[in-house]
Amino acid sequence: MQKPNKRLENQTCIITGSSSGLGASIAKSIAKEGANVVINYHSDKEGAEEVAHEISKQSNAPETLIIKCDVSKEDEVKDLFKQTISKFGTVDICIPNSGIQKDYPLHEMPLSAWQQVIDVNLTGQFLCAKEALNEFLRRGMRPEVSKSIGKLIHISSVHEIIPWAGHANYAAAKGGLKMLMESICQGYAPQKVRCNSIAPGAIKTDINKDVWDNKEGLEKVLKLIPYDRMGVPDDIGSVASWLASDESEYVNGTTLFVDGGMTCYPGFTENG
Ligand code: BGC
């Protein structure tokens, strides 16, 4: 478990989709570093309140703000930022994390399943990045809190590079996110924006519960992970807080794979 480190004091961080799963762990991890945390939820209000409650129990707990928002809607994302800025003055770190899966073989995929996944997993990332960039540039540098003008940490997936038949909407969104993140870095690094992605592998959350809550499913997925265990949300939380801090200042335009080696294609160990 991560110890309080206070690398993000006097900063404010929005984490979308932080009422459960990876987002909840990231929110708690960022709070341990001393940043004010905006917990965003789509429908799980109780989950968001539970995350805020857990943060409040920590010693010297930072402030939290719970905001409902559908990240695929421009007016709601604008409002998420407006409410955050009116409470905390600015946004220093934005972690667009919301993600959904609607799985179908491609020849059977309804347009609605394609569209919803692209809307949340790619357009939602664009809308959050756009608002965050506008706020970073409006506010300008605050050298007393960070060496960067602002930090964007997109939560991607190993499927930004690993093709995924049966989940092509998801893989297409994540592949697009790779280019979005790199284009932001290329365009805004001169203004001292840091923009990176974290690409989790198979992390135990509700999104993939059908894979890990039965013996055969778990055995199958473990064959894909050289490190021989599935990840847990805190594996991602601790990396996110480091990536948000000045300790990683020179990391920019990079995807950090946090996947126990999944992207080293273990199927090739004795094949090919
Ligand atoms: C997906 C999970 C999957 C993992 C590895 C993630 O991005 O959301 O369902 O287990 O990638 O395939």
PDB file of C-alpha atoms and ligand atoms in Angstrom:
ATOM      1  CA  MET A   1       0.000   0.000   0.000  1.00  0.00           C
ATOM      2  CA  GLN A   2       1.264   3.426  -0.957  1.00  0.00           C
ATOM      3  CA  LYS A   3       2.447   5.654   1.928  1.00  0.00           C
ATOM      4  CA  PRO A   4       1.424   9.320   2.072  1.00  0.00           C
ATOM      5  CA  ASN A   5       4.078  11.220   0.176  1.00  0.00           C
ATOM      6  CA  LYS A   6       2.597  14.682  -0.397  1.00  0.00           C
ATOM      7  CA  ARG A   7       4.111  15.136  -3.850  1.00  0.00           C
ATOM      8  CA  LEU A   8       0.960  16.899  -5.105  1.00  0.00           C
ATOM      9  CA  GLU A   9       0.158  19.389  -2.357  1.00  0.00           C
ATOM     10  CA  ASN A  10      -1.744  22.552  -3.374  1.00  0.00           C
ATOM     11  CA  GLN A  11      -2.834  20.935  -6.622  1.00  0.00           C
ATOM     12  CA  THR A  12      -6.264  19.862  -7.837  1.00  0.00           C
ATOM     13  CA  CYS A  13      -6.970  16.728  -9.810  1.00  0.00           C
ATOM     14  CA  ILE A  14     -10.069  15.608 -11.720  1.00  0.00           C
ATOM     15  CA  ILE A  15     -10.402  11.842 -12.159  1.00  0.00           C
ATOM     16  CA  THR A  16     -13.307  10.804 -14.353  1.00  0.00           C
ATOM     17  CA  GLY A  17     -15.104   7.554 -13.614  1.00  0.00           C
ATOM     18  CA  SER A  18     -13.711   7.475 -10.088  1.00  0.00           C
ATOM     19  CA  SER A  19     -16.674   5.977  -8.233  1.00  0.00           C
ATOM     20  CA  SER A  20     -15.218   2.464  -8.628  1.00  0.00           C
ATOM     21  CA  GLY A  21     -12.444   0.353 -10.103  1.00  0.00           C
ATOM     22  CA  LEU A  22      -9.267   1.955 -11.399  1.00  0.00           C
ATOM     23  CA  GLY A  23     -10.620   5.490 -11.031  1.00  0.00           C
ATOM     24  CA  ALA A  24     -11.411   4.988  -7.340  1.00  0.00           C
ATOM     25  CA  SER A  25      -7.921   3.681  -6.658  1.00  0.00           C
ATOM     26  CA  ILE A  26      -6.355   6.542  -8.613  1.00  0.00           C
ATOM     27  CA  ALA A  27      -8.436   9.084  -6.647  1.00  0.00           C
ATOM     28  CA  LYS A  28      -7.285   7.643  -3.315  1.00  0.00           C
ATOM     29  CA  SER A  29      -3.689   7.472  -4.437  1.00  0.00           C
ATOM     30  CA  ILE A  30      -3.694  11.077  -5.684  1.00  0.00           C
ATOM     31  CA  ALA A  31      -5.334  12.196  -2.411  1.00  0.00           C
ATOM     32  CA  LYS A  32      -2.520  10.564  -0.433  1.00  0.00           C
ATOM     33  CA  GLU A  33      -0.163  12.886  -2.295  1.00  0.00           C
ATOM     34  CA  GLY A  34      -2.089  15.869  -0.916  1.00  0.00           C
ATOM     35  CA  ALA A  35      -4.022  17.035  -3.997  1.00  0.00           C
ATOM     36  CA  ASN A  36      -7.677  18.042  -3.842  1.00  0.00           C
ATOM     37  CA  VAL A  37      -9.605  15.395  -5.671  1.00  0.00           C
ATOM     38  CA  VAL A  38     -12.683  15.710  -7.875  1.00  0.00           C
ATOM     39  CA  ILE A  39     -14.517  12.397  -7.894  1.00  0.00           C
ATOM     40  CA  ASN A  40     -16.638  12.106 -11.021  1.00  0.00           C
ATOM     41  CA  TYR A  41     -19.355   9.518 -11.492  1.00  0.00           C
ATOM     42  CA  HIS A  42     -21.859   8.708 -14.200  1.00  0.00           C
ATOM     43  CA  SER A  43     -24.460   6.712 -12.266  1.00  0.00           C
ATOM     44  CA  ASP A  44     -22.872   5.283  -9.105  1.00  0.00           C
ATOM     45  CA  LYS A  45     -23.362   8.149  -6.642  1.00  0.00           C
ATOM     46  CA  GLU A  46     -22.935   5.875  -3.613  1.00  0.00           C
ATOM     47  CA  GLY A  47     -19.642   4.583  -4.951  1.00  0.00           C
ATOM     48  CA  ALA A  48     -18.408   8.160  -5.334  1.00  0.00           C
ATOM     49  CA  GLU A  49     -19.498   8.999  -1.774  1.00  0.00           C
ATOM     50  CA  GLU A  50     -17.689   5.929  -0.458  1.00  0.00           C
ATOM     51  CA  VAL A  51     -14.454   6.998  -2.196  1.00  0.00           C
ATOM     52  CA  ALA A  52     -14.816  10.510  -0.693  1.00  0.00           C
ATOM     53  CA  HIS A  53     -15.457   8.982   2.732  1.00  0.00           C
ATOM     54  CA  GLU A  54     -12.367   6.784   2.537  1.00  0.00           C
ATOM     55  CA  ILE A  55     -10.259   9.775   1.537  1.00  0.00           C
ATOM     56  CA  SER A  56     -11.663  11.813   4.449  1.00  0.00           C
ATOM     57  CA  LYS A  57     -10.358   9.172   6.894  1.00  0.00           C
ATOM     58  CA  GLN A  58      -6.755   9.703   5.883  1.00  0.00           C
ATOM     59  CA  SER A  59      -4.644  11.997   8.112  1.00  0.00           C
ATOM     60  CA  ASN A  60      -4.426  15.559   6.728  1.00  0.00           C
ATOM     61  CA  ALA A  61      -7.040  14.568   4.155  1.00  0.00           C
ATOM     62  CA  PRO A  62      -7.281  16.933   1.196  1.00  0.00           C
ATOM     63  CA  GLU A  63     -10.650  18.223   0.045  1.00  0.00           C
ATOM     64  CA  THR A  64     -12.907  16.252  -2.269  1.00  0.00           C
ATOM     65  CA  LEU A  65     -15.734  17.285  -4.556  1.00  0.00           C
ATOM     66  CA  ILE A  66     -18.199  14.825  -6.075  1.00  0.00           C
ATOM     67  CA  ILE A  67     -19.579  15.723  -9.516  1.00  0.00           C
ATOM     68  CA  LYS A  68     -21.960  13.780 -11.734  1.00  0.00           C
ATOM     69  CA  CYS A  69     -21.065  14.002 -15.409  1.00  0.00           C
ATOM     70  CA  ASP A  70     -21.378  11.999 -18.606  1.00  0.00           C
ATOM     71  CA  VAL A  71     -17.957  12.515 -20.186  1.00  0.00           C
ATOM     72  CA  SER A  72     -19.335  12.020 -23.684  1.00  0.00           C
ATOM     73  CA  LYS A  73     -21.436  15.218 -23.393  1.00  0.00           C
ATOM     74  CA  GLU A  74     -19.639  18.471 -24.040  1.00  0.00           C
ATOM     75  CA  ASP A  75     -21.901  20.652 -21.862  1.00  0.00           C
ATOM     76  CA  GLU A  76     -21.510  18.259 -18.916  1.00  0.00           C
ATOM     77  CA  VAL A  77     -17.711  18.156 -19.235  1.00  0.00           C
ATOM     78  CA  LYS A  78     -17.621  21.961 -19.392  1.00  0.00           C
ATOM     79  CA  ASP A  79     -19.718  22.029 -16.231  1.00  0.00           C
ATOM     80  CA  LEU A  80     -17.395  19.513 -14.525  1.00  0.00           C
ATOM     81  CA  PHE A  81     -14.502  21.912 -15.056  1.00  0.00           C
ATOM     82  CA  LYS A  82     -16.548  24.996 -14.166  1.00  0.00           C
ATOM     83  CA  GLN A  83     -17.624  23.544 -10.823  1.00  0.00           C
ATOM     84  CA  THR A  84     -14.079  22.374 -10.073  1.00  0.00           C
ATOM     85  CA  ILE A  85     -12.535  25.748 -10.861  1.00  0.00           C
ATOM     86  CA  SER A  86     -15.159  27.613  -8.881  1.00  0.00           C
ATOM     87  CA  LYS A  87     -14.368  25.493  -5.790  1.00  0.00           C
ATOM     88  CA  PHE A  88     -10.620  25.028  -6.061  1.00  0.00           C
ATOM     89  CA  GLY A  89      -9.503  27.910  -8.322  1.00  0.00           C
ATOM     90  CA  THR A  90      -7.929  25.767 -11.031  1.00  0.00           C
ATOM     91  CA  VAL A  91      -7.163  22.254 -12.289  1.00  0.00           C
ATOM     92  CA  ASP A  92      -3.563  21.032 -12.255  1.00  0.00           C
ATOM     93  CA  ILE A  93      -4.023  17.372 -13.143  1.00  0.00           C
ATOM     94  CA  CYS A  94      -6.686  15.727 -15.281  1.00  0.00           C
ATOM     95  CA  ILE A  95      -7.011  11.946 -15.454  1.00  0.00           C
ATOM     96  CA  PRO A  96      -9.692  10.931 -17.957  1.00  0.00           C
ATOM     97  CA  ASN A  97     -10.348   7.361 -16.910  1.00  0.00           C
ATOM     98  CA  SER A  98     -14.001   6.616 -17.750  1.00  0.00           C
ATOM     99  CA  GLY A  99     -14.291   3.594 -19.978  1.00  0.00           C
ATOM    100  CA  ILE A 100     -16.884   1.056 -21.035  1.00  0.00           C
ATOM    101  CA  GLN A 101     -16.985  -2.177 -23.013  1.00  0.00           C
ATOM    102  CA  LYS A 102     -19.826  -3.309 -25.320  1.00  0.00           C
ATOM    103  CA  ASP A 103     -18.489  -6.517 -26.777  1.00  0.00           C
ATOM    104  CA  TYR A 104     -19.682  -8.125 -30.034  1.00  0.00           C
ATOM    105  CA  PRO A 105     -18.081  -9.903 -32.972  1.00  0.00           C
ATOM    106  CA  LEU A 106     -17.739  -7.141 -35.539  1.00  0.00           C
ATOM    107  CA  HIS A 107     -20.211  -8.604 -38.021  1.00  0.00           C
ATOM    108  CA  GLU A 108     -22.880  -8.514 -35.326  1.00  0.00           C
ATOM    109  CA  MET A 109     -21.983  -5.240 -33.642  1.00  0.00           C
ATOM    110  CA  PRO A 110     -24.875  -2.772 -33.550  1.00  0.00           C
ATOM    111  CA  LEU A 111     -23.946   0.748 -34.518  1.00  0.00           C
ATOM    112  CA  SER A 112     -25.110   1.847 -31.062  1.00  0.00           C
ATOM    113  CA  ALA A 113     -22.463  -0.352 -29.365  1.00  0.00           C
ATOM    114  CA  TRP A 114     -19.761   1.031 -31.660  1.00  0.00           C
ATOM    115  CA  GLN A 115     -20.900   4.595 -31.049  1.00  0.00           C
ATOM    116  CA  GLN A 116     -21.280   4.388 -27.263  1.00  0.00           C
ATOM    117  CA  VAL A 117     -17.778   2.996 -26.802  1.00  0.00           C
ATOM    118  CA  ILE A 118     -16.217   5.592 -29.099  1.00  0.00           C
ATOM    119  CA  ASP A 119     -18.230   8.346 -27.384  1.00  0.00           C
ATOM    120  CA  VAL A 120     -17.112   7.472 -23.856  1.00  0.00           C
ATOM    121  CA  ASN A 121     -13.649   5.986 -24.422  1.00  0.00           C
ATOM    122  CA  LEU A 122     -12.371   8.387 -27.084  1.00  0.00           C
ATOM    123  CA  THR A 123     -14.600  11.471 -27.405  1.00  0.00           C
ATOM    124  CA  GLY A 124     -14.812  11.695 -23.596  1.00  0.00           C
ATOM    125  CA  GLN A 125     -10.993  11.764 -23.432  1.00  0.00           C
ATOM    126  CA  PHE A 126     -10.895  14.513 -26.075  1.00  0.00           C
ATOM    127  CA  LEU A 127     -13.500  16.640 -24.267  1.00  0.00           C
ATOM    128  CA  CYS A 128     -11.675  16.385 -20.936  1.00  0.00           C
ATOM    129  CA  ALA A 129      -8.290  17.078 -22.536  1.00  0.00           C
ATOM    130  CA  LYS A 130      -9.679  20.140 -24.317  1.00  0.00           C
ATOM    131  CA  GLU A 131     -11.106  21.664 -21.137  1.00  0.00           C
ATOM    132  CA  ALA A 132      -7.956  20.826 -19.163  1.00  0.00           C
ATOM    133  CA  LEU A 133      -5.671  22.415 -21.764  1.00  0.00           C
ATOM    134  CA  ASN A 134      -7.784  25.568 -21.812  1.00  0.00           C
ATOM    135  CA  GLU A 135      -7.531  25.830 -18.038  1.00  0.00           C
ATOM    136  CA  PHE A 136      -3.778  25.140 -17.948  1.00  0.00           C
ATOM    137  CA  LEU A 137      -3.153  27.854 -20.549  1.00  0.00           C
ATOM    138  CA  ARG A 138      -5.542  30.325 -18.898  1.00  0.00           C
ATOM    139  CA  ARG A 139      -3.919  29.913 -15.488  1.00  0.00           C
ATOM    140  CA  GLY A 140      -0.281  29.773 -16.567  1.00  0.00           C
ATOM    141  CA  MET A 141       2.693  28.354 -14.687  1.00  0.00           C
ATOM    142  CA  ARG A 142       2.722  28.050 -10.905  1.00  0.00           C
ATOM    143  CA  PRO A 143       6.362  27.151 -10.262  1.00  0.00           C
ATOM    144  CA  GLU A 144       5.689  26.892  -6.531  1.00  0.00           C
ATOM    145  CA  VAL A 145       3.488  23.815  -7.082  1.00  0.00           C
ATOM    146  CA  SER A 146       4.837  22.102 -10.215  1.00  0.00           C
ATOM    147  CA  LYS A 147       7.455  22.324 -12.943  1.00  0.00           C
ATOM    148  CA  SER A 148       4.714  21.724 -15.538  1.00  0.00           C
ATOM    149  CA  ILE A 149       1.762  23.942 -16.398  1.00  0.00           C
ATOM    150  CA  GLY A 150      -0.504  20.910 -16.104  1.00  0.00           C
ATOM    151  CA  LYS A 151      -0.599  17.168 -16.377  1.00  0.00           C
ATOM    152  CA  LEU A 152      -2.918  15.024 -18.463  1.00  0.00           C
ATOM    153  CA  ILE A 153      -2.887  11.300 -17.773  1.00  0.00           C
ATOM    154  CA  HIS A 154      -5.116   9.348 -20.130  1.00  0.00           C
ATOM    155  CA  ILE A 155      -6.158   5.905 -18.958  1.00  0.00           C
ATOM    156  CA  SER A 156      -5.743   3.760 -22.030  1.00  0.00           C
ATOM    157  CA  SER A 157      -5.294  -0.021 -22.313  1.00  0.00           C
ATOM    158  CA  VAL A 158      -2.914  -2.651 -23.637  1.00  0.00           C
ATOM    159  CA  HIS A 159      -5.468  -2.703 -26.459  1.00  0.00           C
ATOM    160  CA  GLU A 160      -4.062   0.533 -27.811  1.00  0.00           C
ATOM    161  CA  ILE A 161      -1.527  -1.819 -29.419  1.00  0.00           C
ATOM    162  CA  ILE A 162      -2.940  -5.352 -28.992  1.00  0.00           C
ATOM    163  CA  PRO A 163      -5.745  -6.016 -31.516  1.00  0.00           C
ATOM    164  CA  TRP A 164      -8.883  -7.403 -29.879  1.00  0.00           C
ATOM    165  CA  ALA A 165     -11.344  -9.295 -32.060  1.00  0.00           C
ATOM    166  CA  GLY A 166     -14.771  -9.245 -30.500  1.00  0.00           C
ATOM    167  CA  HIS A 167     -13.981  -5.875 -28.932  1.00  0.00           C
ATOM    168  CA  ALA A 168     -13.039  -3.852 -32.027  1.00  0.00           C
ATOM    169  CA  ASN A 169     -14.925  -0.764 -30.845  1.00  0.00           C
ATOM    170  CA  TYR A 170     -12.845  -0.763 -27.656  1.00  0.00           C
ATOM    171  CA  ALA A 171      -9.534  -1.424 -29.424  1.00  0.00           C
ATOM    172  CA  ALA A 172     -10.298   1.258 -32.037  1.00  0.00           C
ATOM    173  CA  ALA A 173     -11.048   3.792 -29.297  1.00  0.00           C
ATOM    174  CA  LYS A 174      -7.835   2.968 -27.436  1.00  0.00           C
ATOM    175  CA  GLY A 175      -5.755   3.008 -30.625  1.00  0.00           C
ATOM    176  CA  GLY A 176      -7.212   6.441 -31.347  1.00  0.00           C
ATOM    177  CA  LEU A 177      -6.419   7.536 -27.815  1.00  0.00           C
ATOM    178  CA  LYS A 178      -2.728   6.735 -28.380  1.00  0.00           C
ATOM    179  CA  MET A 179      -2.618   9.214 -31.258  1.00  0.00           C
ATOM    180  CA  LEU A 180      -4.684  11.779 -29.337  1.00  0.00           C
ATOM    181  CA  MET A 181      -2.253  11.638 -26.390  1.00  0.00           C
ATOM    182  CA  GLU A 182       0.837  11.867 -28.618  1.00  0.00           C
ATOM    183  CA  SER A 183      -0.642  14.728 -30.650  1.00  0.00           C
ATOM    184  CA  ILE A 184      -1.394  16.661 -27.455  1.00  0.00           C
ATOM    185  CA  CYS A 185       2.161  16.165 -26.259  1.00  0.00           C
ATOM    186  CA  GLN A 186       3.559  17.284 -29.605  1.00  0.00           C
ATOM    187  CA  GLY A 187       1.351  20.372 -29.663  1.00  0.00           C
ATOM    188  CA  TYR A 188       1.481  21.542 -26.055  1.00  0.00           C
ATOM    189  CA  ALA A 189       4.763  20.310 -24.543  1.00  0.00           C
ATOM    190  CA  PRO A 190       6.367  23.643 -25.582  1.00  0.00           C
ATOM    191  CA  GLN A 191       3.943  25.314 -23.138  1.00  0.00           C
ATOM    192  CA  LYS A 192       5.122  22.819 -20.497  1.00  0.00           C
ATOM    193  CA  VAL A 193       2.071  20.544 -20.626  1.00  0.00           C
ATOM    194  CA  ARG A 194       2.823  16.930 -19.806  1.00  0.00           C
ATOM    195  CA  CYS A 195       0.529  14.453 -21.516  1.00  0.00           C
ATOM    196  CA  ASN A 196       0.956  10.702 -21.059  1.00  0.00           C
ATOM    197  CA  SER A 197      -1.115   7.540 -20.954  1.00  0.00           C
ATOM    198  CA  ILE A 198      -1.237   4.612 -18.598  1.00  0.00           C
ATOM    199  CA  ALA A 199      -2.137   1.380 -20.382  1.00  0.00           C
ATOM    200  CA  PRO A 200      -3.367  -1.193 -17.878  1.00  0.00           C
ATOM    201  CA  GLY A 201      -3.405  -4.871 -18.745  1.00  0.00           C
ATOM    202  CA  ALA A 202      -5.846  -7.276 -17.099  1.00  0.00           C
ATOM    203  CA  ILE A 203      -6.692  -5.587 -13.812  1.00  0.00           C
ATOM    204  CA  LYS A 204      -9.360  -7.145 -11.585  1.00  0.00           C
ATOM    205  CA  THR A 205     -12.359  -4.802 -11.791  1.00  0.00           C
ATOM    206  CA  ASP A 206     -16.028  -5.113 -12.672  1.00  0.00           C
ATOM    207  CA  ILE A 207     -15.317  -4.480 -16.368  1.00  0.00           C
ATOM    208  CA  ASN A 208     -13.704  -7.923 -16.769  1.00  0.00           C
ATOM    209  CA  LYS A 209     -15.324  -9.812 -13.862  1.00  0.00           C
ATOM    210  CA  ASP A 210     -16.664 -12.484 -16.210  1.00  0.00           C
ATOM    211  CA  VAL A 211     -13.014 -13.296 -17.024  1.00  0.00           C
ATOM    212  CA  TRP A 212     -11.596 -13.661 -13.516  1.00  0.00           C
ATOM    213  CA  ASP A 213     -14.440 -14.818 -11.292  1.00  0.00           C
ATOM    214  CA  ASN A 214     -14.267 -18.399 -12.570  1.00  0.00           C
ATOM    215  CA  LYS A 215     -11.340 -20.841 -12.552  1.00  0.00           C
ATOM    216  CA  GLU A 216     -11.155 -21.519 -16.305  1.00  0.00           C
ATOM    217  CA  GLY A 217     -11.404 -17.842 -17.205  1.00  0.00           C
ATOM    218  CA  LEU A 218      -8.680 -16.943 -14.739  1.00  0.00           C
ATOM    219  CA  GLU A 219      -6.356 -19.704 -15.985  1.00  0.00           C
ATOM    220  CA  LYS A 220      -6.853 -18.518 -19.556  1.00  0.00           C
ATOM    221  CA  VAL A 221      -6.090 -14.897 -18.784  1.00  0.00           C
ATOM    222  CA  LEU A 222      -3.032 -15.817 -16.696  1.00  0.00           C
ATOM    223  CA  LYS A 223      -1.521 -17.473 -19.783  1.00  0.00           C
ATOM    224  CA  LEU A 224      -1.435 -13.955 -21.246  1.00  0.00           C
ATOM    225  CA  ILE A 225       0.469 -12.453 -18.304  1.00  0.00           C
ATOM    226  CA  PRO A 226       4.142 -13.406 -17.903  1.00  0.00           C
ATOM    227  CA  TYR A 227       4.140 -12.067 -14.324  1.00  0.00           C
ATOM    228  CA  ASP A 228       1.502 -14.710 -13.545  1.00  0.00           C
ATOM    229  CA  ARG A 229      -0.982 -12.621 -11.631  1.00  0.00           C
ATOM    230  CA  MET A 230      -3.770 -10.278 -12.592  1.00  0.00           C
ATOM    231  CA  GLY A 231      -3.330  -6.662 -11.638  1.00  0.00           C
ATOM    232  CA  VAL A 232      -5.243  -4.911  -8.868  1.00  0.00           C
ATOM    233  CA  PRO A 233      -6.480  -1.312  -9.039  1.00  0.00           C
ATOM    234  CA  ASP A 234      -3.728  -0.080  -6.692  1.00  0.00           C
ATOM    235  CA  ASP A 235      -1.131  -1.204  -9.267  1.00  0.00           C
ATOM    236  CA  ILE A 236      -2.512   1.629 -11.411  1.00  0.00           C
ATOM    237  CA  GLY A 237      -3.153   4.175  -8.614  1.00  0.00           C
ATOM    238  CA  SER A 238       0.468   4.250  -7.484  1.00  0.00           C
ATOM    239  CA  VAL A 239       1.753   4.706 -11.051  1.00  0.00           C
ATOM    240  CA  ALA A 240      -0.749   7.525 -11.684  1.00  0.00           C
ATOM    241  CA  SER A 241       0.398   9.518  -8.661  1.00  0.00           C
ATOM    242  CA  TRP A 242       4.048   9.184  -9.704  1.00  0.00           C
ATOM    243  CA  LEU A 243       3.206  10.208 -13.256  1.00  0.00           C
ATOM    244  CA  ALA A 244       1.340  13.262 -11.934  1.00  0.00           C
ATOM    245  CA  SER A 245       4.290  14.332  -9.797  1.00  0.00           C
ATOM    246  CA  ASP A 246       7.428  16.237 -10.745  1.00  0.00           C
ATOM    247  CA  GLU A 247       9.446  13.058 -10.130  1.00  0.00           C
ATOM    248  CA  SER A 248       8.452  12.043 -13.657  1.00  0.00           C
ATOM    249  CA  GLU A 249       8.881  15.555 -15.087  1.00  0.00           C
ATOM    250  CA  TYR A 250      10.759  14.486 -18.224  1.00  0.00           C
ATOM    251  CA  VAL A 251       8.247  11.753 -19.130  1.00  0.00           C
ATOM    252  CA  ASN A 252       6.080  13.171 -21.905  1.00  0.00           C
ATOM    253  CA  GLY A 253       4.146  11.693 -24.828  1.00  0.00           C
ATOM    254  CA  THR A 254       4.608   8.180 -23.481  1.00  0.00           C
ATOM    255  CA  THR A 255       2.328   5.259 -22.802  1.00  0.00           C
ATOM    256  CA  LEU A 256       3.320   3.449 -19.652  1.00  0.00           C
ATOM    257  CA  PHE A 257       2.168  -0.162 -19.884  1.00  0.00           C
ATOM    258  CA  VAL A 258       1.226  -1.513 -16.466  1.00  0.00           C
ATOM    259  CA  ASP A 259       0.388  -5.041 -17.464  1.00  0.00           C
ATOM    260  CA  GLY A 260       2.677  -7.638 -15.847  1.00  0.00           C
ATOM    261  CA  GLY A 261       4.323  -8.105 -19.248  1.00  0.00           C
ATOM    262  CA  MET A 262       1.149  -8.760 -21.287  1.00  0.00           C
ATOM    263  CA  THR A 263       2.505  -6.645 -24.148  1.00  0.00           C
ATOM    264  CA  CYS A 264       5.548  -8.958 -24.341  1.00  0.00           C
ATOM    265  CA  TYR A 265       3.235 -11.494 -26.071  1.00  0.00           C
ATOM    266  CA  PRO A 266       3.886 -14.613 -23.914  1.00  0.00           C
ATOM    267  CA  GLY A 267       2.208 -16.794 -26.572  1.00  0.00           C
ATOM    268  CA  PHE A 268       5.512 -16.536 -28.443  1.00  0.00           C
ATOM    269  CA  THR A 269       7.686 -17.881 -25.580  1.00  0.00           C
ATOM    270  CA  GLU A 270       8.059 -21.270 -27.223  1.00  0.00           C
ATOM    271  CA  ASN A 271       6.247 -20.641 -30.488  1.00  0.00           C
ATOM    272  CA  GLY A 272       6.666 -18.659 -33.656  1.00  0.00           C
TER     273      GLY A 272
HETATM  274  C1  BGC B   1     -10.017  -4.357 -20.643  1.00  0.00           C
HETATM  275  C2  BGC B   1     -10.156  -5.618 -19.820  1.00  0.00           C
HETATM  276  C3  BGC B   1      -9.114  -6.650 -20.240  1.00  0.00           C
HETATM  277  C4  BGC B   1      -7.726  -6.050 -20.355  1.00  0.00           C
HETATM  278  C5  BGC B   1      -6.716  -7.030 -20.936  1.00  0.00           C
HETATM  279  C6  BGC B   1      -8.588  -3.885 -20.566  1.00  0.00           C
HETATM  280  O1  BGC B   1      -8.428  -2.663 -21.236  1.00  0.00           O
HETATM  281  O2  BGC B   1     -10.921  -3.372 -20.168  1.00  0.00           O
HETATM  282  O3  BGC B   1     -11.446  -6.152 -19.931  1.00  0.00           O
HETATM  283  O4  BGC B   1      -9.099  -7.705 -19.300  1.00  0.00           O
HETATM  284  O5  BGC B   1      -7.754  -4.882 -21.137  1.00  0.00           O
HETATM  285  O6  BGC B   1      -7.186  -7.696 -22.090  1.00  0.00           O
END
